[in-house]
Amino acid sequence: MGVRLMVVDDHRLLAEALASALKLRGHRVLAAAAPSAGAAELVITRAPEVCLLGTAAPAEAGTFDPVVRIKRERPQVAVVVLGPVPNPRGIAAAFAAGASGYVRHDERIEGVERAIMKARAGEAAVAPQLLQGAFSELLHPAAQPDDEGQRLLQMLTPREVEVLVRVADGEDTRLIAAGMGIAPSTARTHVQRVLMKLGVGSRLEAAALAARTGLLDRAGPFTGASASRADAAPGQP
């Protein structure tokens, strides 16, 4: 039997794509929305069985305030958070607010559906490896200070690193696609995945984060992307 649910994410395209996939699997999607400020109000009004709530920054203060309000006013609604690769604080904050689960943004639709079913059944919907990693880091913190730039770099594939370097160099989607020999739609998808993994909401924020953490200095041969673009298209600004 399908689940009556809502998908709420600040990225409307992602919300609508996930909603469409879940509809095809027999679930009743009451709404797919991107209300940055009105998420809780919308969920409280529609009262789904499960709410998939997307966030780009699970460790940021106030991120899960909507979850607190939803659980206070509609305790029967199970909230499953959709977010980037989390740190222990992010997972802890989600569950402390009353969430029933945490699913990575890059999870397959089957994994998202399993989380929905478990949450509706009143079970904790979080992948064992995420819990294991969280507990391991909390119980045995690294002896050395966290190198944020290196940590962020490890989250990205080589192609995503190249995309980030090009974004930091000011290239738009068309230039990224041309420089990498891919379709603009593919370039746009790569950019969106980079933003999600870095937990930022815009290209400008991604470039600033990469510069602040020294990520670009660690990108190795990918830092040659801007030079190759300049050689290939000297007339471009």
PDB file of C-alpha atoms in Angstrom:
ATOM      1  CA  MET A   1       0.000   0.000   0.000  1.00  0.00           C
ATOM      2  CA  GLY A   2       1.350   3.404  -0.976  1.00  0.00           C
ATOM      3  CA  VAL A   3       2.353   6.055   1.527  1.00  0.00           C
ATOM      4  CA  ARG A   4       0.698   9.475   1.724  1.00  0.00           C
ATOM      5  CA  LEU A   5       3.681  11.810   1.719  1.00  0.00           C
ATOM      6  CA  MET A   6       5.147  15.216   0.984  1.00  0.00           C
ATOM      7  CA  VAL A   7       8.518  16.190  -0.445  1.00  0.00           C
ATOM      8  CA  VAL A   8       9.909  19.516   0.744  1.00  0.00           C
ATOM      9  CA  ASP A   9      13.264  20.783  -0.501  1.00  0.00           C
ATOM     10  CA  ASP A  10      14.673  24.240  -1.203  1.00  0.00           C
ATOM     11  CA  HIS A  11      15.645  22.944  -4.648  1.00  0.00           C
ATOM     12  CA  ARG A  12      12.262  22.692  -6.371  1.00  0.00           C
ATOM     13  CA  LEU A  13      13.630  20.634  -9.273  1.00  0.00           C
ATOM     14  CA  LEU A  14      14.925  17.959  -6.893  1.00  0.00           C
ATOM     15  CA  ALA A  15      11.662  17.937  -4.950  1.00  0.00           C
ATOM     16  CA  GLU A  16       9.596  17.494  -8.099  1.00  0.00           C
ATOM     17  CA  ALA A  17      11.901  14.811  -9.547  1.00  0.00           C
ATOM     18  CA  LEU A  18      11.770  12.784  -6.338  1.00  0.00           C
ATOM     19  CA  ALA A  19       8.000  13.235  -6.109  1.00  0.00           C
ATOM     20  CA  SER A  20       7.562  11.956  -9.677  1.00  0.00           C
ATOM     21  CA  ALA A  21       9.718   8.895  -8.985  1.00  0.00           C
ATOM     22  CA  LEU A  22       7.746   8.062  -5.851  1.00  0.00           C
ATOM     23  CA  LYS A  23       4.406   8.506  -7.638  1.00  0.00           C
ATOM     24  CA  LEU A  24       5.538   5.985 -10.235  1.00  0.00           C
ATOM     25  CA  ARG A  25       6.181   3.536  -7.370  1.00  0.00           C
ATOM     26  CA  GLY A  26       2.585   3.829  -6.169  1.00  0.00           C
ATOM     27  CA  HIS A  27       2.850   6.473  -3.445  1.00  0.00           C
ATOM     28  CA  ARG A  28       0.464   9.387  -3.052  1.00  0.00           C
ATOM     29  CA  VAL A  29       2.418  12.635  -3.083  1.00  0.00           C
ATOM     30  CA  LEU A  30       0.338  15.444  -1.589  1.00  0.00           C
ATOM     31  CA  ALA A  31       2.829  18.128  -2.552  1.00  0.00           C
ATOM     32  CA  ALA A  32       6.371  18.684  -3.816  1.00  0.00           C
ATOM     33  CA  ALA A  33       7.481  22.112  -2.754  1.00  0.00           C
ATOM     34  CA  ALA A  34      10.428  24.386  -2.076  1.00  0.00           C
ATOM     35  CA  PRO A  35       9.230  26.754   0.642  1.00  0.00           C
ATOM     36  CA  SER A  36      12.433  27.851   2.362  1.00  0.00           C
ATOM     37  CA  ALA A  37      10.514  29.426   5.223  1.00  0.00           C
ATOM     38  CA  GLY A  38       7.095  27.747   5.211  1.00  0.00           C
ATOM     39  CA  ALA A  39       7.969  24.051   5.285  1.00  0.00           C
ATOM     40  CA  ALA A  40       6.491  23.351   8.710  1.00  0.00           C
ATOM     41  CA  GLU A  41       3.262  25.259   7.995  1.00  0.00           C
ATOM     42  CA  LEU A  42       2.737  23.355   4.748  1.00  0.00           C
ATOM     43  CA  VAL A  43       3.280  19.950   6.354  1.00  0.00           C
ATOM     44  CA  ILE A  44       1.069  20.777   9.338  1.00  0.00           C
ATOM     45  CA  THR A  45      -1.721  21.879   7.005  1.00  0.00           C
ATOM     46  CA  ARG A  46      -1.567  18.844   4.683  1.00  0.00           C
ATOM     47  CA  ALA A  47      -0.776  16.243   7.387  1.00  0.00           C
ATOM     48  CA  PRO A  48       0.950  13.505   5.346  1.00  0.00           C
ATOM     49  CA  GLU A  49       2.025  10.196   6.840  1.00  0.00           C
ATOM     50  CA  VAL A  50       5.655  10.927   5.967  1.00  0.00           C
ATOM     51  CA  CYS A  51       7.464  14.140   5.085  1.00  0.00           C
ATOM     52  CA  LEU A  52      10.761  14.024   3.178  1.00  0.00           C
ATOM     53  CA  LEU A  53      12.555  17.197   4.250  1.00  0.00           C
ATOM     54  CA  GLY A  54      15.620  18.202   2.250  1.00  0.00           C
ATOM     55  CA  THR A  55      18.483  20.211   3.705  1.00  0.00           C
ATOM     56  CA  ALA A  56      21.885  21.245   2.394  1.00  0.00           C
ATOM     57  CA  ALA A  57      23.376  22.038   5.827  1.00  0.00           C
ATOM     58  CA  PRO A  58      22.368  19.500   8.501  1.00  0.00           C
ATOM     59  CA  ALA A  59      24.865  20.799  11.057  1.00  0.00           C
ATOM     60  CA  GLU A  60      23.761  24.453  10.826  1.00  0.00           C
ATOM     61  CA  ALA A  61      21.911  25.979  13.777  1.00  0.00           C
ATOM     62  CA  GLY A  62      18.156  26.154  13.219  1.00  0.00           C
ATOM     63  CA  THR A  63      18.121  23.734  10.281  1.00  0.00           C
ATOM     64  CA  PHE A  64      15.751  21.359  12.023  1.00  0.00           C
ATOM     65  CA  ASP A  65      13.443  23.924  13.639  1.00  0.00           C
ATOM     66  CA  PRO A  66      10.692  22.928  11.141  1.00  0.00           C
ATOM     67  CA  VAL A  67      11.002  19.319  12.333  1.00  0.00           C
ATOM     68  CA  VAL A  68      10.538  20.417  15.949  1.00  0.00           C
ATOM     69  CA  ARG A  69       7.375  22.321  15.056  1.00  0.00           C
ATOM     70  CA  ILE A  70       5.962  19.532  12.890  1.00  0.00           C
ATOM     71  CA  LYS A  71       6.446  16.966  15.643  1.00  0.00           C
ATOM     72  CA  ARG A  72       4.940  19.312  18.221  1.00  0.00           C
ATOM     73  CA  GLU A  73       1.796  20.051  16.193  1.00  0.00           C
ATOM     74  CA  ARG A  74       1.506  16.857  14.117  1.00  0.00           C
ATOM     75  CA  PRO A  75       3.296  14.164  16.141  1.00  0.00           C
ATOM     76  CA  GLN A  76       1.883  11.435  13.904  1.00  0.00           C
ATOM     77  CA  VAL A  77       3.835  12.753  10.879  1.00  0.00           C
ATOM     78  CA  ALA A  78       7.141  10.920  10.408  1.00  0.00           C
ATOM     79  CA  VAL A  79       9.906  13.186   9.098  1.00  0.00           C
ATOM     80  CA  VAL A  80      12.779  11.744   7.075  1.00  0.00           C
ATOM     81  CA  VAL A  81      15.636  14.156   6.411  1.00  0.00           C
ATOM     82  CA  LEU A  82      17.307  14.164   2.978  1.00  0.00           C
ATOM     83  CA  GLY A  83      20.777  15.634   3.220  1.00  0.00           C
ATOM     84  CA  PRO A  84      24.416  15.532   2.133  1.00  0.00           C
ATOM     85  CA  VAL A  85      27.014  13.152   3.557  1.00  0.00           C
ATOM     86  CA  PRO A  86      26.446  13.911   7.232  1.00  0.00           C
ATOM     87  CA  ASN A  87      28.791  14.408  10.127  1.00  0.00           C
ATOM     88  CA  PRO A  88      27.793  12.996  13.534  1.00  0.00           C
ATOM     89  CA  ARG A  89      26.415  16.343  14.667  1.00  0.00           C
ATOM     90  CA  GLY A  90      24.114  16.490  11.655  1.00  0.00           C
ATOM     91  CA  ILE A  91      22.600  13.076  12.340  1.00  0.00           C
ATOM     92  CA  ALA A  92      22.322  13.776  16.067  1.00  0.00           C
ATOM     93  CA  ALA A  93      20.626  17.138  15.431  1.00  0.00           C
ATOM     94  CA  ALA A  94      18.077  15.562  13.073  1.00  0.00           C
ATOM     95  CA  PHE A  95      17.049  12.879  15.541  1.00  0.00           C
ATOM     96  CA  ALA A  96      17.128  15.274  18.503  1.00  0.00           C
ATOM     97  CA  ALA A  97      14.607  17.447  16.647  1.00  0.00           C
ATOM     98  CA  GLY A  98      12.297  14.472  16.241  1.00  0.00           C
ATOM     99  CA  ALA A  99      13.183  13.138  12.772  1.00  0.00           C
ATOM    100  CA  SER A 100      12.510   9.459  12.130  1.00  0.00           C
ATOM    101  CA  GLY A 101      15.315   9.022   9.634  1.00  0.00           C
ATOM    102  CA  TYR A 102      18.206  10.452   7.649  1.00  0.00           C
ATOM    103  CA  VAL A 103      18.838   9.560   3.996  1.00  0.00           C
ATOM    104  CA  ARG A 104      21.683  10.851   1.856  1.00  0.00           C
ATOM    105  CA  HIS A 105      20.752  12.969  -1.160  1.00  0.00           C
ATOM    106  CA  ASP A 106      22.604  10.560  -3.440  1.00  0.00           C
ATOM    107  CA  GLU A 107      20.710   7.494  -2.196  1.00  0.00           C
ATOM    108  CA  ARG A 108      18.957   5.384  -4.832  1.00  0.00           C
ATOM    109  CA  ILE A 109      15.167   5.647  -5.017  1.00  0.00           C
ATOM    110  CA  GLU A 110      14.877   2.141  -3.526  1.00  0.00           C
ATOM    111  CA  GLY A 111      16.761   3.327  -0.455  1.00  0.00           C
ATOM    112  CA  VAL A 112      14.556   6.397  -0.111  1.00  0.00           C
ATOM    113  CA  GLU A 113      11.465   4.214  -0.395  1.00  0.00           C
ATOM    114  CA  ARG A 114      12.746   1.819   2.286  1.00  0.00           C
ATOM    115  CA  ALA A 115      13.305   4.771   4.604  1.00  0.00           C
ATOM    116  CA  ILE A 116       9.760   6.009   3.965  1.00  0.00           C
ATOM    117  CA  MET A 117       8.246   2.607   4.791  1.00  0.00           C
ATOM    118  CA  LYS A 118      10.327   2.212   7.963  1.00  0.00           C
ATOM    119  CA  ALA A 119       9.464   5.710   9.135  1.00  0.00           C
ATOM    120  CA  ARG A 120       5.742   5.115   8.604  1.00  0.00           C
ATOM    121  CA  ALA A 121       6.071   1.916  10.627  1.00  0.00           C
ATOM    122  CA  GLY A 122       7.599   3.869  13.511  1.00  0.00           C
ATOM    123  CA  GLU A 123      11.139   2.564  12.998  1.00  0.00           C
ATOM    124  CA  ALA A 124      14.379   4.534  12.767  1.00  0.00           C
ATOM    125  CA  ALA A 125      15.175   4.967   9.086  1.00  0.00           C
ATOM    126  CA  VAL A 126      18.916   5.442   8.815  1.00  0.00           C
ATOM    127  CA  ALA A 127      21.504   3.342   7.010  1.00  0.00           C
ATOM    128  CA  PRO A 128      23.585   1.205   9.420  1.00  0.00           C
ATOM    129  CA  GLN A 129      26.828   2.491   7.909  1.00  0.00           C
ATOM    130  CA  LEU A 130      25.834   6.093   8.655  1.00  0.00           C
ATOM    131  CA  LEU A 131      25.098   5.237  12.280  1.00  0.00           C
ATOM    132  CA  GLN A 132      28.290   3.220  12.557  1.00  0.00           C
ATOM    133  CA  GLY A 133      30.363   6.062  11.155  1.00  0.00           C
ATOM    134  CA  ALA A 134      28.668   8.589  13.419  1.00  0.00           C
ATOM    135  CA  PHE A 135      29.180   6.540  16.578  1.00  0.00           C
ATOM    136  CA  SER A 136      32.779   5.757  15.614  1.00  0.00           C
ATOM    137  CA  GLU A 137      33.631   9.435  15.138  1.00  0.00           C
ATOM    138  CA  LEU A 138      31.826  10.477  18.321  1.00  0.00           C
ATOM    139  CA  LEU A 139      33.465   7.787  20.444  1.00  0.00           C
ATOM    140  CA  HIS A 140      36.920   8.024  18.846  1.00  0.00           C
ATOM    141  CA  PRO A 141      37.441  11.581  17.571  1.00  0.00           C
ATOM    142  CA  ALA A 142      40.446  12.194  15.357  1.00  0.00           C
ATOM    143  CA  ALA A 143      43.553  13.150  17.281  1.00  0.00           C
ATOM    144  CA  GLN A 144      44.477  15.800  14.712  1.00  0.00           C
ATOM    145  CA  PRO A 145      42.342  18.865  13.938  1.00  0.00           C
ATOM    146  CA  ASP A 146      39.921  18.268  11.078  1.00  0.00           C
ATOM    147  CA  ASP A 147      41.305  19.317   7.696  1.00  0.00           C
ATOM    148  CA  GLU A 148      38.097  20.623   6.167  1.00  0.00           C
ATOM    149  CA  GLY A 149      39.552  21.123   2.709  1.00  0.00           C
ATOM    150  CA  GLN A 150      40.798  17.537   2.505  1.00  0.00           C
ATOM    151  CA  ARG A 151      37.535  16.201   3.914  1.00  0.00           C
ATOM    152  CA  LEU A 152      35.481  18.093   1.331  1.00  0.00           C
ATOM    153  CA  LEU A 153      37.794  16.995  -1.471  1.00  0.00           C
ATOM    154  CA  GLN A 154      37.300  13.344  -0.532  1.00  0.00           C
ATOM    155  CA  MET A 155      33.535  13.781  -0.890  1.00  0.00           C
ATOM    156  CA  LEU A 156      33.856  14.690  -4.575  1.00  0.00           C
ATOM    157  CA  THR A 157      34.571  12.513  -7.595  1.00  0.00           C
ATOM    158  CA  PRO A 158      37.429  13.617  -9.893  1.00  0.00           C
ATOM    159  CA  ARG A 159      34.915  14.983 -12.382  1.00  0.00           C
ATOM    160  CA  GLU A 160      33.111  16.917  -9.663  1.00  0.00           C
ATOM    161  CA  VAL A 161      36.443  18.381  -8.548  1.00  0.00           C
ATOM    162  CA  GLU A 162      37.020  19.624 -12.090  1.00  0.00           C
ATOM    163  CA  VAL A 163      33.513  21.108 -12.143  1.00  0.00           C
ATOM    164  CA  LEU A 164      34.200  22.892  -8.840  1.00  0.00           C
ATOM    165  CA  VAL A 165      37.463  24.309 -10.156  1.00  0.00           C
ATOM    166  CA  ARG A 166      35.646  25.630 -13.223  1.00  0.00           C
ATOM    167  CA  VAL A 167      32.852  27.081 -11.072  1.00  0.00           C
ATOM    168  CA  ALA A 168      35.452  28.824  -8.905  1.00  0.00           C
ATOM    169  CA  ASP A 169      37.014  30.178 -12.116  1.00  0.00           C
ATOM    170  CA  GLY A 170      33.691  31.818 -12.958  1.00  0.00           C
ATOM    171  CA  GLU A 171      32.618  29.519 -15.794  1.00  0.00           C
ATOM    172  CA  ASP A 172      28.897  29.261 -16.464  1.00  0.00           C
ATOM    173  CA  THR A 173      27.134  26.030 -17.422  1.00  0.00           C
ATOM    174  CA  ARG A 174      27.791  26.524 -21.142  1.00  0.00           C
ATOM    175  CA  LEU A 175      31.537  26.984 -20.650  1.00  0.00           C
ATOM    176  CA  ILE A 176      31.766  24.063 -18.231  1.00  0.00           C
ATOM    177  CA  ALA A 177      30.023  21.816 -20.753  1.00  0.00           C
ATOM    178  CA  ALA A 178      32.246  22.971 -23.624  1.00  0.00           C
ATOM    179  CA  GLY A 179      35.455  22.656 -21.605  1.00  0.00           C
ATOM    180  CA  MET A 180      34.630  19.159 -20.401  1.00  0.00           C
ATOM    181  CA  GLY A 181      33.080  17.914 -23.637  1.00  0.00           C
ATOM    182  CA  ILE A 182      29.701  17.130 -22.066  1.00  0.00           C
ATOM    183  CA  ALA A 183      26.107  18.263 -22.591  1.00  0.00           C
ATOM    184  CA  PRO A 184      24.938  21.399 -20.749  1.00  0.00           C
ATOM    185  CA  SER A 185      22.298  19.334 -18.940  1.00  0.00           C
ATOM    186  CA  THR A 186      25.022  16.974 -17.699  1.00  0.00           C
ATOM    187  CA  ALA A 187      27.154  19.919 -16.600  1.00  0.00           C
ATOM    188  CA  ARG A 188      24.181  21.370 -14.731  1.00  0.00           C
ATOM    189  CA  THR A 189      23.637  18.042 -12.952  1.00  0.00           C
ATOM    190  CA  HIS A 190      27.315  17.900 -11.941  1.00  0.00           C
ATOM    191  CA  VAL A 191      27.105  21.427 -10.535  1.00  0.00           C
ATOM    192  CA  GLN A 192      23.990  20.577  -8.515  1.00  0.00           C
ATOM    193  CA  ARG A 193      25.671  17.479  -7.076  1.00  0.00           C
ATOM    194  CA  VAL A 194      28.742  19.515  -6.106  1.00  0.00           C
ATOM    195  CA  LEU A 195      26.541  22.085  -4.335  1.00  0.00           C
ATOM    196  CA  MET A 196      24.671  19.341  -2.464  1.00  0.00           C
ATOM    197  CA  LYS A 197      27.823  17.539  -1.388  1.00  0.00           C
ATOM    198  CA  LEU A 198      29.430  20.744  -0.167  1.00  0.00           C
ATOM    199  CA  GLY A 199      26.231  21.735   1.630  1.00  0.00           C
ATOM    200  CA  VAL A 200      25.920  25.137  -0.059  1.00  0.00           C
ATOM    201  CA  GLY A 201      23.102  26.808  -1.956  1.00  0.00           C
ATOM    202  CA  SER A 202      24.868  28.641  -4.782  1.00  0.00           C
ATOM    203  CA  ARG A 203      27.909  28.577  -7.040  1.00  0.00           C
ATOM    204  CA  LEU A 204      29.268  31.667  -5.298  1.00  0.00           C
ATOM    205  CA  GLU A 205      29.087  29.912  -1.919  1.00  0.00           C
ATOM    206  CA  ALA A 206      30.792  26.835  -3.386  1.00  0.00           C
ATOM    207  CA  ALA A 207      33.643  28.944  -4.771  1.00  0.00           C
ATOM    208  CA  ALA A 208      34.021  30.800  -1.472  1.00  0.00           C
ATOM    209  CA  LEU A 209      34.045  27.567   0.547  1.00  0.00           C
ATOM    210  CA  ALA A 210      36.603  25.981  -1.785  1.00  0.00           C
ATOM    211  CA  ALA A 211      38.870  29.014  -1.479  1.00  0.00           C
ATOM    212  CA  ARG A 212      38.475  29.330   2.307  1.00  0.00           C
ATOM    213  CA  THR A 213      39.289  25.691   3.026  1.00  0.00           C
ATOM    214  CA  GLY A 214      42.183  25.443   0.585  1.00  0.00           C
ATOM    215  CA  LEU A 215      40.305  22.819  -1.420  1.00  0.00           C
ATOM    216  CA  LEU A 216      41.367  24.349  -4.733  1.00  0.00           C
ATOM    217  CA  ASP A 217      45.031  24.150  -3.728  1.00  0.00           C
ATOM    218  CA  ARG A 218      44.591  20.398  -3.247  1.00  0.00           C
ATOM    219  CA  ALA A 219      42.789  19.818  -6.529  1.00  0.00           C
ATOM    220  CA  GLY A 220      46.021  18.877  -8.319  1.00  0.00           C
ATOM    221  CA  PRO A 221      45.854  18.741 -12.125  1.00  0.00           C
ATOM    222  CA  PHE A 222      42.272  20.005 -12.146  1.00  0.00           C
ATOM    223  CA  THR A 223      43.533  23.496 -11.387  1.00  0.00           C
ATOM    224  CA  GLY A 224      44.700  23.541 -14.983  1.00  0.00           C
ATOM    225  CA  ALA A 225      41.093  23.686 -16.168  1.00  0.00           C
ATOM    226  CA  SER A 226      41.032  27.486 -16.343  1.00  0.00           C
ATOM    227  CA  ALA A 227      44.324  27.619 -18.235  1.00  0.00           C
ATOM    228  CA  SER A 228      43.180  25.075 -20.795  1.00  0.00           C
ATOM    229  CA  ARG A 229      39.961  27.032 -21.263  1.00  0.00           C
ATOM    230  CA  ALA A 230      41.894  30.239 -21.811  1.00  0.00           C
ATOM    231  CA  ASP A 231      44.143  28.565 -24.377  1.00  0.00           C
ATOM    232  CA  ALA A 232      41.174  27.034 -26.186  1.00  0.00           C
ATOM    233  CA  ALA A 233      39.048  30.171 -26.186  1.00  0.00           C
ATOM    234  CA  PRO A 234      41.252  33.277 -25.895  1.00  0.00           C
ATOM    235  CA  GLY A 235      38.363  35.581 -26.770  1.00  0.00           C
ATOM    236  CA  GLN A 236      36.268  34.542 -23.787  1.00  0.00           C
ATOM    237  CA  PRO A 237      36.174  36.836 -20.731  1.00  0.00           C
TER     238      PRO A 237
END
